[in-house]
mmCIF file of C-alpha atoms in Angstrom:
data_model
loop_
_atom_site.group_PDB
_atom_site.id
_atom_site.type_symbol
_atom_site.label_atom_id
_atom_site.label_comp_id
_atom_site.label_asym_id
_atom_site.label_seq_id
_atom_site.Cartn_x
_atom_site.Cartn_y
_atom_site.Cartn_z
ATOM 1 C CA MET A 1 173.334 -9.447 156.908
ATOM 2 C CA ILE A 2 175.520 -7.816 159.590
ATOM 3 C CA PHE A 3 175.977 -4.787 157.360
ATOM 4 C CA ASN A 4 172.221 -4.415 156.749
ATOM 5 C CA GLN A 5 171.331 -4.822 160.419
ATOM 6 C CA ALA A 6 173.924 -2.285 161.568
ATOM 7 C CA LEU A 7 172.831 0.226 158.947
ATOM 8 C CA ARG A 8 169.111 -0.079 159.714
ATOM 9 C CA ARG A 9 169.693 0.120 163.464
ATOM 10 C CA GLU A 10 171.692 3.334 163.207
ATOM 11 C CA LEU A 11 169.261 4.830 160.691
ATOM 12 C CA SER A 12 166.331 4.098 163.026
ATOM 13 C CA PHE A 13 167.941 5.702 166.083
ATOM 14 C CA THR A 14 169.255 8.704 164.172
ATOM 15 C CA THR A 15 165.985 9.341 162.309
ATOM 16 C CA GLY A 16 164.047 9.190 165.570
ATOM 17 C CA GLY A 17 166.447 11.612 167.265
ATOM 18 C CA VAL A 18 166.428 14.102 164.393
ATOM 19 C CA PHE A 19 162.627 13.886 164.160
ATOM 20 C CA LEU A 20 162.185 14.603 167.880
ATOM 21 C CA VAL A 21 164.485 17.623 167.655
ATOM 22 C CA LEU A 22 162.600 19.019 164.655
ATOM 23 C CA VAL A 23 159.209 18.426 166.305
ATOM 24 C CA THR A 24 160.404 20.210 169.446
ATOM 25 C CA ILE A 25 161.535 23.212 167.406
ATOM 26 C CA MET A 26 158.258 23.206 165.459
ATOM 27 C CA VAL A 27 156.091 23.000 168.588
ATOM 28 C CA THR A 28 158.048 25.813 170.245
ATOM 29 C CA THR A 29 157.543 28.032 167.206
ATOM 30 C CA LEU A 30 153.839 27.192 167.029
ATOM 31 C CA VAL A 31 153.340 27.906 170.741
ATOM 32 C CA ILE A 32 154.795 31.385 170.333
ATOM 33 C CA ARG A 33 152.770 32.121 167.204
ATOM 34 C CA ILE A 34 149.390 30.756 168.351
ATOM 35 C CA LEU A 35 149.651 32.284 171.800
ATOM 36 C CA GLY A 36 150.277 35.586 170.032
ATOM 37 C CA TYR A 37 147.069 35.068 168.045
ATOM 38 C CA ALA A 38 145.221 34.261 171.272
ATOM 39 C CA ALA A 39 146.565 37.412 172.944
ATOM 40 C CA ASN A 40 145.331 39.499 169.985
ATOM 41 C CA GLY A 41 141.870 37.921 170.146
ATOM 42 C CA ALA A 42 142.152 36.086 166.818
ATOM 43 C CA VAL A 43 141.682 32.644 168.389
ATOM 44 C CA ASN A 44 140.206 31.318 171.601
ATOM 45 C CA PRO A 45 142.891 30.757 174.275
ATOM 46 C CA GLU A 46 141.097 27.542 175.240
ATOM 47 C CA ASP A 47 141.676 26.208 171.704
ATOM 48 C CA ALA A 48 145.405 27.005 171.674
ATOM 49 C CA LEU A 49 146.561 23.472 172.500
ATOM 50 C CA VAL A 50 144.252 21.960 169.886
ATOM 51 C CA LEU A 51 145.493 24.381 167.223
ATOM 52 C CA ILE A 52 149.117 23.623 168.103
ATOM 53 C CA ALA A 53 148.461 19.886 167.821
ATOM 54 C CA LEU A 54 146.676 20.289 164.462
ATOM 55 C CA ALA A 55 149.443 22.473 163.037
ATOM 56 C CA THR A 56 152.060 19.944 164.162
ATOM 57 C CA LEU A 57 150.135 17.115 162.498
ATOM 58 C CA GLY A 58 149.930 19.146 159.304
ATOM 59 C CA TYR A 59 153.697 19.618 159.123
ATOM 60 C CA LEU A 60 154.649 16.031 160.043
ATOM 61 C CA ALA A 61 155.159 15.105 156.372
ATOM 62 C CA VAL A 62 157.739 17.865 155.892
ATOM 63 C CA LEU A 63 159.443 17.046 159.197
ATOM 64 C CA LEU A 64 159.702 13.353 158.291
ATOM 65 C CA THR A 65 161.172 14.233 154.893
ATOM 66 C CA VAL A 66 163.876 16.378 156.457
ATOM 67 C CA SER A 67 164.506 13.828 159.222
ATOM 68 C CA LEU A 68 165.012 10.987 156.747
ATOM 69 C CA PHE A 69 167.416 13.031 154.619
ATOM 70 C CA VAL A 70 169.464 14.361 157.537
ATOM 71 C CA ALA A 71 169.576 10.998 159.350
ATOM 72 C CA THR A 72 170.853 9.166 156.260
ATOM 73 C CA LEU A 73 173.520 11.797 155.802
ATOM 74 C CA ILE A 74 174.591 11.788 159.463
ATOM 75 C CA VAL A 75 174.943 7.985 159.637
ATOM 76 C CA LEU A 76 176.967 7.682 156.442
ATOM 77 C CA VAL A 77 179.151 10.686 157.282
ATOM 78 C CA ARG A 78 179.995 9.112 160.624
ATOM 79 C CA TRP A 79 180.838 5.807 158.966
ATOM 80 C CA TYR A 80 183.199 7.559 156.587
ATOM 81 C CA LYS A 81 184.682 9.647 159.390
ATOM 82 C CA ASP A 82 185.300 6.609 161.628
ATOM 83 C CA SER A 83 186.683 4.581 158.694
ATOM 84 C CA GLU A 84 183.869 2.047 158.975
ATOM 85 C CA MET A 85 183.127 2.415 155.274
ATOM 86 C CA ILE A 86 186.697 1.356 154.509
ATOM 87 C CA VAL A 87 186.061 -1.851 156.434
ATOM 88 C CA TRP A 88 182.926 -2.521 154.426
ATOM 89 C CA PHE A 89 184.691 -1.733 151.147
ATOM 90 C CA THR A 90 187.499 -4.160 151.988
ATOM 91 C CA SER A 91 184.788 -6.771 152.640
ATOM 92 C CA GLY A 92 183.743 -6.582 148.997
ATOM 93 C CA LEU A 93 180.970 -3.993 149.263
ATOM 94 C CA SER A 94 180.679 -0.759 147.296
ATOM 95 C CA VAL A 95 178.570 2.377 147.375
ATOM 96 C CA THR A 96 175.835 0.646 145.386
ATOM 97 C CA ASN A 97 175.377 -1.882 148.204
ATOM 98 C CA LEU A 98 174.108 0.981 150.372
ATOM 99 C CA ILE A 99 171.132 1.676 148.111
ATOM 100 C CA ARG A 100 169.025 -1.405 148.815
ATOM 101 C CA PRO A 101 169.108 -1.432 152.661
ATOM 102 C CA ILE A 102 168.618 2.335 152.823
ATOM 103 C CA LEU A 103 165.640 2.161 150.470
ATOM 104 C CA GLN A 104 164.208 -0.755 152.464
ATOM 105 C CA PHE A 105 164.395 1.407 155.567
ATOM 106 C CA ALA A 106 163.115 4.560 153.834
ATOM 107 C CA THR A 107 160.194 3.025 151.890
ATOM 108 C CA PRO A 108 157.808 2.666 154.886
ATOM 109 C CA LEU A 109 158.597 6.233 155.956
ATOM 110 C CA ILE A 110 158.026 7.512 152.422
ATOM 111 C CA ILE A 111 154.625 5.770 152.400
ATOM 112 C CA VAL A 112 153.821 7.465 155.732
ATOM 113 C CA ILE A 113 154.922 10.810 154.263
ATOM 114 C CA ALA A 114 152.587 10.258 151.288
ATOM 115 C CA LEU A 115 149.639 9.436 153.568
ATOM 116 C CA LEU A 116 150.330 12.479 155.755
ATOM 117 C CA ALA A 117 150.597 14.786 152.745
ATOM 118 C CA LEU A 118 147.518 13.407 150.970
ATOM 119 C CA PHE A 119 145.117 13.035 153.905
ATOM 120 C CA VAL A 120 146.365 14.415 157.242
ATOM 121 C CA TRP A 121 147.601 17.760 155.839
ATOM 122 C CA PRO A 122 144.183 18.884 154.417
ATOM 123 C CA TRP A 123 142.279 17.520 157.433
ATOM 124 C CA ALA A 124 144.459 19.400 159.936
ATOM 125 C CA ASN A 125 144.199 22.638 157.944
ATOM 126 C CA ARG A 126 140.425 22.288 157.668
ATOM 127 C CA GLU A 127 139.944 21.647 161.389
ATOM 128 C CA SER A 128 142.129 24.634 162.297
ATOM 129 C CA THR A 129 140.081 26.896 160.034
ATOM 130 C CA LEU A 130 136.792 25.663 161.498
ATOM 131 C CA ILE A 131 137.977 26.265 165.055
ATOM 132 C CA SER A 132 139.104 29.797 164.198
ATOM 133 C CA GLN A 133 135.888 30.576 162.309
ATOM 134 C CA ARG A 134 133.741 29.205 165.117
ATOM 135 C CA PHE A 135 135.435 31.557 167.559
ATOM 136 C CA GLN A 136 135.105 34.571 165.251
ATOM 137 C CA GLN A 137 131.408 33.823 164.560
ATOM 138 C CA ARG A 138 130.501 33.287 168.206
ATOM 139 C CA ASP A 139 127.302 34.802 169.664
ATOM 140 C CA ASP A 140 127.614 37.857 171.859
ATOM 141 C CA VAL A 141 125.395 36.131 174.425
ATOM 142 C CA SER A 142 127.656 33.077 174.447
ATOM 143 C CA MET A 143 130.515 35.328 175.554
ATOM 144 C CA VAL A 144 128.658 36.708 178.555
ATOM 145 C CA SER A 145 129.871 35.277 181.861
ATOM 146 C CA ALA A 146 129.287 36.492 185.381
ATOM 147 C CA GLY A 147 131.833 38.893 186.795
ATOM 148 C CA GLN A 148 133.798 39.455 183.562
ATOM 149 C CA PHE A 149 133.905 42.147 180.894
ATOM 150 C CA LYS A 150 133.342 40.577 177.478
ATOM 151 C CA GLU A 151 133.801 42.176 174.079
ATOM 152 C CA SER A 152 131.581 41.357 171.113
ATOM 153 C CA ALA A 153 132.932 39.642 168.013
ATOM 154 C CA LYS A 154 133.079 42.932 166.069
ATOM 155 C CA ALA A 155 134.397 44.933 169.031
ATOM 156 C CA GLU A 156 131.290 47.170 168.945
ATOM 157 C CA ARG A 157 129.817 46.173 172.294
ATOM 158 C CA VAL A 158 131.111 45.423 175.791
ATOM 159 C CA PHE A 159 129.062 43.465 178.335
ATOM 160 C CA PHE A 160 129.376 43.119 182.070
ATOM 161 C CA ILE A 161 126.990 41.031 184.164
ATOM 162 C CA GLU A 162 127.561 40.549 187.858
ATOM 163 C CA GLU A 163 125.141 37.621 188.266
ATOM 164 C CA LEU A 164 123.759 35.247 185.625
ATOM 165 C CA ASP A 165 121.055 32.607 185.994
ATOM 166 C CA ILE A 166 121.223 30.538 182.823
ATOM 167 C CA ASP A 167 118.201 28.370 183.638
ATOM 168 C CA LYS A 168 115.888 31.341 184.168
ATOM 169 C CA SER A 169 117.713 33.595 181.632
ATOM 170 C CA GLU A 170 117.886 36.271 184.313
ATOM 171 C CA VAL A 171 120.765 38.716 184.764
ATOM 172 C CA LYS A 172 121.595 41.214 187.485
ATOM 173 C CA ASN A 173 123.679 44.379 187.594
ATOM 174 C CA ILE A 174 124.180 44.752 183.846
ATOM 175 C CA PHE A 175 126.530 47.117 182.042
ATOM 176 C CA VAL A 176 126.318 47.452 178.248
ATOM 177 C CA ALA A 177 128.495 49.857 176.247
ATOM 178 C CA ASP A 178 127.790 50.345 172.517
ATOM 179 C CA SER A 179 129.905 52.248 170.018
ATOM 180 C CA LYS A 180 128.214 53.066 166.722
ATOM 181 C CA ASN A 181 129.203 55.691 164.185
ATOM 182 C CA GLY A 182 131.671 57.165 166.641
ATOM 183 C CA ARG A 183 128.973 57.713 169.279
ATOM 184 C CA LEU A 184 129.199 56.004 172.666
ATOM 185 C CA SER A 185 126.126 54.719 174.493
ATOM 186 C CA VAL A 186 126.271 53.206 177.991
ATOM 187 C CA ALA A 187 123.317 51.496 179.650
ATOM 188 C CA VAL A 188 123.251 50.235 183.235
ATOM 189 C CA SER A 189 120.561 48.374 185.112
ATOM 190 C CA SER A 190 120.158 46.315 188.246
ATOM 191 C CA THR A 191 117.972 43.604 186.678
ATOM 192 C CA GLY A 192 117.219 42.151 183.286
ATOM 193 C CA PHE A 193 116.738 38.967 181.276
ATOM 194 C CA ILE A 194 117.697 37.312 177.985
ATOM 195 C CA GLN A 195 114.915 37.074 175.397
ATOM 196 C CA ASN A 196 114.793 34.734 172.386
ATOM 197 C CA SER A 197 112.877 36.155 169.425
ATOM 198 C CA ALA A 198 110.927 34.106 166.887
ATOM 199 C CA GLY A 199 113.323 35.053 164.121
ATOM 200 C CA GLY A 200 116.246 33.499 165.938
ATOM 201 C CA GLU A 201 117.607 36.756 167.361
ATOM 202 C CA LYS A 202 118.572 37.100 170.995
ATOM 203 C CA SER A 203 118.227 40.259 173.031
ATOM 204 C CA ILE A 204 119.139 41.417 176.515
ATOM 205 C CA ILE A 205 116.295 43.314 178.177
ATOM 206 C CA LEU A 206 117.359 45.804 180.889
ATOM 207 C CA ASN A 207 114.725 46.844 183.463
ATOM 208 C CA HIS A 208 114.563 50.191 185.274
ATOM 209 C CA GLY A 209 117.974 51.550 184.435
ATOM 210 C CA ARG A 210 119.793 54.553 183.084
ATOM 211 C CA ARG A 211 121.380 55.266 179.711
ATOM 212 C CA TYR A 212 124.168 57.715 178.848
ATOM 213 C CA GLU A 213 124.676 58.860 175.258
ATOM 214 C CA GLY A 214 127.516 60.907 173.757
ATOM 215 C CA GLN A 215 130.539 62.523 175.369
ATOM 216 C CA PRO A 216 130.118 64.264 178.733
ATOM 217 C CA THR A 217 131.923 67.389 177.482
ATOM 218 C CA HIS A 218 129.723 67.771 174.367
ATOM 219 C CA PRO A 219 126.438 69.695 174.307
ATOM 220 C CA ASP A 220 124.508 66.721 172.886
ATOM 221 C CA PHE A 221 125.342 64.531 175.884
ATOM 222 C CA ARG A 222 122.142 62.964 177.295
ATOM 223 C CA ILE A 223 121.164 61.017 180.408
ATOM 224 C CA LEU A 224 118.003 58.955 179.989
ATOM 225 C CA GLU A 225 116.097 56.829 182.468
ATOM 226 C CA PHE A 226 114.130 53.882 181.144
ATOM 227 C CA ASP A 227 111.754 51.248 182.390
ATOM 228 C CA GLU A 228 112.851 48.793 179.733
ATOM 229 C CA TYR A 229 115.784 48.908 177.335
ATOM 230 C CA THR A 230 116.496 46.313 174.673
ATOM 231 C CA THR A 231 119.906 45.670 173.166
ATOM 232 C CA LYS A 232 119.844 43.161 170.327
ATOM 233 C CA VAL A 233 122.344 40.392 170.043
ATOM 234 C CA HIS A 234 122.313 38.932 166.557
ATOM 235 C CA SER A 235 122.713 35.175 166.614
ATOM 236 C CA LYS A 236 124.998 33.940 163.880
ATOM 237 C CA ASP A 237 125.057 30.372 162.633
ATOM 238 C CA THR A 238 128.515 28.910 162.463
ATOM 239 C CA LEU A 239 128.772 28.562 158.727
ATOM 240 C CA ALA A 240 131.561 26.433 157.359
ATOM 241 C CA PRO A 241 133.651 28.633 155.070
ATOM 242 C CA PRO A 242 134.468 27.299 151.602
ATOM 243 C CA PRO A 243 137.626 25.207 151.828
ATOM 244 C CA ARG A 244 140.901 26.569 150.577
ATOM 245 C CA ASP A 245 143.111 24.496 148.280
ATOM 246 C CA ARG A 246 145.250 23.299 151.162
ATOM 247 C CA GLU A 247 142.076 22.112 152.971
ATOM 248 C CA LYS A 248 140.517 20.120 150.118
ATOM 249 C CA THR A 249 140.577 16.343 149.983
ATOM 250 C CA ILE A 250 142.016 14.425 147.051
ATOM 251 C CA SER A 251 138.550 13.782 145.597
ATOM 252 C CA GLU A 252 137.677 17.482 145.829
ATOM 253 C CA LEU A 253 140.902 18.477 144.089
ATOM 254 C CA LEU A 254 140.267 16.006 141.274
ATOM 255 C CA ASN A 255 136.528 16.612 140.827
ATOM 256 C CA GLU A 256 136.318 20.408 141.000
ATOM 257 C CA SER A 257 136.581 22.002 137.580
ATOM 258 C CA THR A 258 138.706 25.109 137.248
ATOM 259 C CA PRO A 259 139.682 27.201 134.221
ATOM 260 C CA ASP A 260 142.715 26.034 132.275
ATOM 261 C CA THR A 261 144.512 29.326 132.837
ATOM 262 C CA ILE A 262 144.222 29.176 136.643
ATOM 263 C CA ASN A 263 144.379 25.762 138.300
ATOM 264 C CA PRO A 264 145.157 25.946 142.032
ATOM 265 C CA ASN A 265 143.632 22.508 142.628
ATOM 266 C CA ARG A 266 146.139 20.786 140.389
ATOM 267 C CA ALA A 267 148.945 22.837 141.915
ATOM 268 C CA GLU A 268 148.030 21.669 145.413
ATOM 269 C CA LEU A 269 147.827 18.083 144.201
ATOM 270 C CA LEU A 270 151.259 18.426 142.591
ATOM 271 C CA TRP A 271 152.769 19.569 145.904
ATOM 272 C CA ARG A 272 151.224 16.687 147.853
ATOM 273 C CA ILE A 273 152.412 14.082 145.361
ATOM 274 C CA GLY A 274 155.800 15.772 145.059
ATOM 275 C CA LEU A 275 156.573 15.612 148.791
ATOM 276 C CA PRO A 276 157.131 11.810 149.014
ATOM 277 C CA LEU A 277 158.955 11.909 145.679
ATOM 278 C CA MET A 278 161.210 14.606 147.101
ATOM 279 C CA ALA A 279 161.889 12.411 150.139
ATOM 280 C CA LEU A 280 162.969 9.582 147.825
ATOM 281 C CA GLY A 281 165.192 11.871 145.765
ATOM 282 C CA LEU A 282 166.869 13.353 148.847
ATOM 283 C CA VAL A 283 167.613 9.894 150.280
ATOM 284 C CA LEU A 284 169.265 8.794 147.022
ATOM 285 C CA ILE A 285 171.312 11.993 146.876
ATOM 286 C CA ALA A 286 172.387 11.579 150.515
ATOM 287 C CA ILE A 287 174.132 8.243 149.764
ATOM 288 C CA PRO A 288 176.953 9.665 147.600
ATOM 289 C CA LEU A 289 176.831 13.095 149.231
ATOM 290 C CA ALA A 290 177.910 11.648 152.586
ATOM 291 C CA TYR A 291 181.413 10.771 151.369
ATOM 292 C CA VAL A 292 184.106 12.556 153.381
ATOM 293 C CA ASN A 293 187.814 12.122 153.712
ATOM 294 C CA PRO A 294 188.528 10.822 157.251
ATOM 295 C CA ARG A 295 191.419 13.283 157.518
ATOM 296 C CA LEU A 296 189.202 16.273 156.733
ATOM 297 C CA GLY A 297 186.188 17.788 158.440
ATOM 298 C CA ASN A 298 182.645 16.528 157.926
ATOM 299 C CA TYR A 299 180.870 19.879 157.695
ATOM 300 C CA THR A 300 181.112 20.151 153.908
ATOM 301 C CA ALA A 301 178.508 17.447 153.350
ATOM 302 C CA MET A 302 176.109 19.166 155.777
ATOM 303 C CA PHE A 303 176.518 22.472 153.960
ATOM 304 C CA TYR A 304 175.724 20.868 150.615
ATOM 305 C CA ALA A 305 172.793 19.010 152.194
ATOM 306 C CA VAL A 306 171.168 22.237 153.390
ATOM 307 C CA LEU A 307 171.774 23.844 150.002
ATOM 308 C CA ILE A 308 170.319 20.889 148.097
ATOM 309 C CA TYR A 309 167.219 20.743 150.294
ATOM 310 C CA LEU A 310 166.540 24.460 149.917
ATOM 311 C CA ILE A 311 166.960 24.302 146.142
ATOM 312 C CA TYR A 312 164.804 21.187 145.839
ATOM 313 C CA SER A 313 162.028 22.590 148.043
ATOM 314 C CA ASN A 314 162.019 25.975 146.323
ATOM 315 C CA LEU A 315 161.903 24.369 142.880
ATOM 316 C CA LEU A 316 158.902 22.311 143.970
ATOM 317 C CA ASN A 317 157.142 25.432 145.275
ATOM 318 C CA LEU A 318 158.050 27.313 142.092
ATOM 319 C CA THR A 319 156.583 24.558 139.935
ATOM 320 C CA GLN A 320 153.448 24.594 142.093
ATOM 321 C CA ASN A 321 153.140 28.328 141.464
ATOM 322 C CA PHE A 322 153.541 27.853 137.713
ATOM 323 C CA VAL A 323 150.847 25.165 137.666
ATOM 324 C CA ALA A 324 148.522 27.348 139.748
ATOM 325 C CA LYS A 325 148.879 30.200 137.252
ATOM 326 C CA GLY A 326 148.355 27.899 134.270
ATOM 327 C CA LYS A 327 151.854 28.396 132.848
ATOM 328 C CA VAL A 328 152.635 24.672 133.108
ATOM 329 C CA SER A 329 150.296 21.688 133.200
ATOM 330 C CA MET A 330 150.446 19.315 136.141
ATOM 331 C CA LEU A 331 151.563 16.348 134.044
ATOM 332 C CA VAL A 332 154.464 18.365 132.646
ATOM 333 C CA GLY A 333 155.475 20.003 135.926
ATOM 334 C CA ILE A 334 155.433 16.933 138.161
ATOM 335 C CA TRP A 335 158.357 14.965 136.711
ATOM 336 C CA PRO A 336 161.298 17.282 135.687
ATOM 337 C CA ILE A 337 162.431 18.175 139.227
ATOM 338 C CA HIS A 338 162.323 14.615 140.548
ATOM 339 C CA LEU A 339 163.915 13.222 137.377
ATOM 340 C CA LEU A 340 166.716 15.760 137.757
ATOM 341 C CA ALA A 341 167.233 14.670 141.381
ATOM 342 C CA LEU A 342 167.396 11.026 140.275
ATOM 343 C CA LEU A 343 169.952 11.825 137.556
ATOM 344 C CA ILE A 344 172.082 13.794 140.035
ATOM 345 C CA ALA A 345 171.978 10.868 142.464
ATOM 346 C CA ILE A 346 172.999 8.398 139.733
ATOM 347 C CA PHE A 347 175.839 10.664 138.598
ATOM 348 C CA LEU A 348 177.177 11.126 142.128
ATOM 349 C CA ILE A 349 176.928 7.405 142.898
ATOM 350 C CA ARG A 350 178.849 6.480 139.745
ATOM 351 C CA ASN A 351 181.398 9.126 140.596
ATOM 352 C CA ARG A 352 181.888 7.520 144.026
ATOM 353 C CA ILE A 353 182.124 3.984 142.632
ATOM 354 C CA ASN A 354 185.293 4.678 140.665
ATOM 355 C CA PRO A 355 187.356 6.052 143.599
ATOM 356 C CA SER A 356 186.355 3.080 145.742
ATOM 357 C CA LEU A 357 187.256 0.625 142.966
ATOM 358 C CA LYS A 358 190.605 2.337 142.361
ATOM 359 C CA TRP A 359 191.335 2.224 146.067
ATOM 360 C CA TRP A 360 190.436 -1.471 146.138
ATOM 361 C CA ARG A 361 192.692 -2.214 143.150
ATOM 362 C CA ARG A 362 195.585 -0.442 144.848
ATOM 363 C CA GLN A 363 195.092 -2.260 148.122
ATOM 364 C CA LEU A 364 194.431 -5.752 146.760
ATOM 365 C CA PRO A 365 197.971 -6.442 145.345
ATOM 366 C CA ALA A 366 199.562 -5.158 148.542
ATOM 367 C CA ARG A 367 197.375 -7.431 150.686
ATOM 368 C CA LEU A 368 198.055 -10.447 148.458
ATOM 369 C CA ALA A 369 201.789 -9.777 148.575
ATOM 370 C CA SER A 370 201.747 -9.536 152.369
ATOM 371 C CA LYS A 371 200.068 -12.924 152.552
#
């Protein structure tokens, strides 16, 4: 009981610390990337915080998997380094006694990882796509605000309105610059209004203004005065784009029929199911991998841990690619990697049992003789 309580307490604190560090690194990376998108006009700066939060939610399953693996390794490495494992071994415990309490601690987290991968991951990806599409499909009129230059969604038109009365749809001191087929047209007016057409189109009507067409240095440059000038603003409905594989729910992945040769739906499902299985395999491998000689350094286990995680993750992605291209069926591709991880864990655990038993057999006669 003391052993189980001590192990769970240290695993809880260490997992929480590792998870917070990984989330901080992830959020910092996302802030830099999404703010770059906002600076380039790909996303709305006002939606930056929401996009960062959605991206973080989407990657929580991966972060929890890494946190659980690293925390298990750190705790056991420290116990070996501080000779605490020797105390437990002399109390009659072995490496196999670590499996049950560690799995009892890891099982709720693995269930959370499965829920995040199956449900939160597609929802976060879908919401991020909708926010980005809504910004890219925005109306030109919706971008007009008093005292600011605003560019249209396709970068073909620039508006400037000094005063805007939304209730009366009236505008004052308007500047509209159009660029079509390499020809520049600039219209200015002191008054105007926004008109809604029956077909759903919106237009800005300029009253008693002047229009400049072409380049001033070219012979076809023209200056025109008008009583009324209409510039159309095409209203676009915010259409939901068809979901990508990473945005589809479990029911959509299972129900949609795809050709046998190309099956991205099954590949996405394989990755989502494989993530909690990978978390379980990494935890089992971490138990024997954490063994270190107290007289030597403890960096070897960390090096092998990084290598094992990279190999495991890349093999899972490679299998997903094979399933997507139809080279391997989902039922065949889902079990070899995780079965291999389980066999490696069993082999390493059995390999660690023998040294501990030999050590115990050497120490037992000496202790009995001293008594």
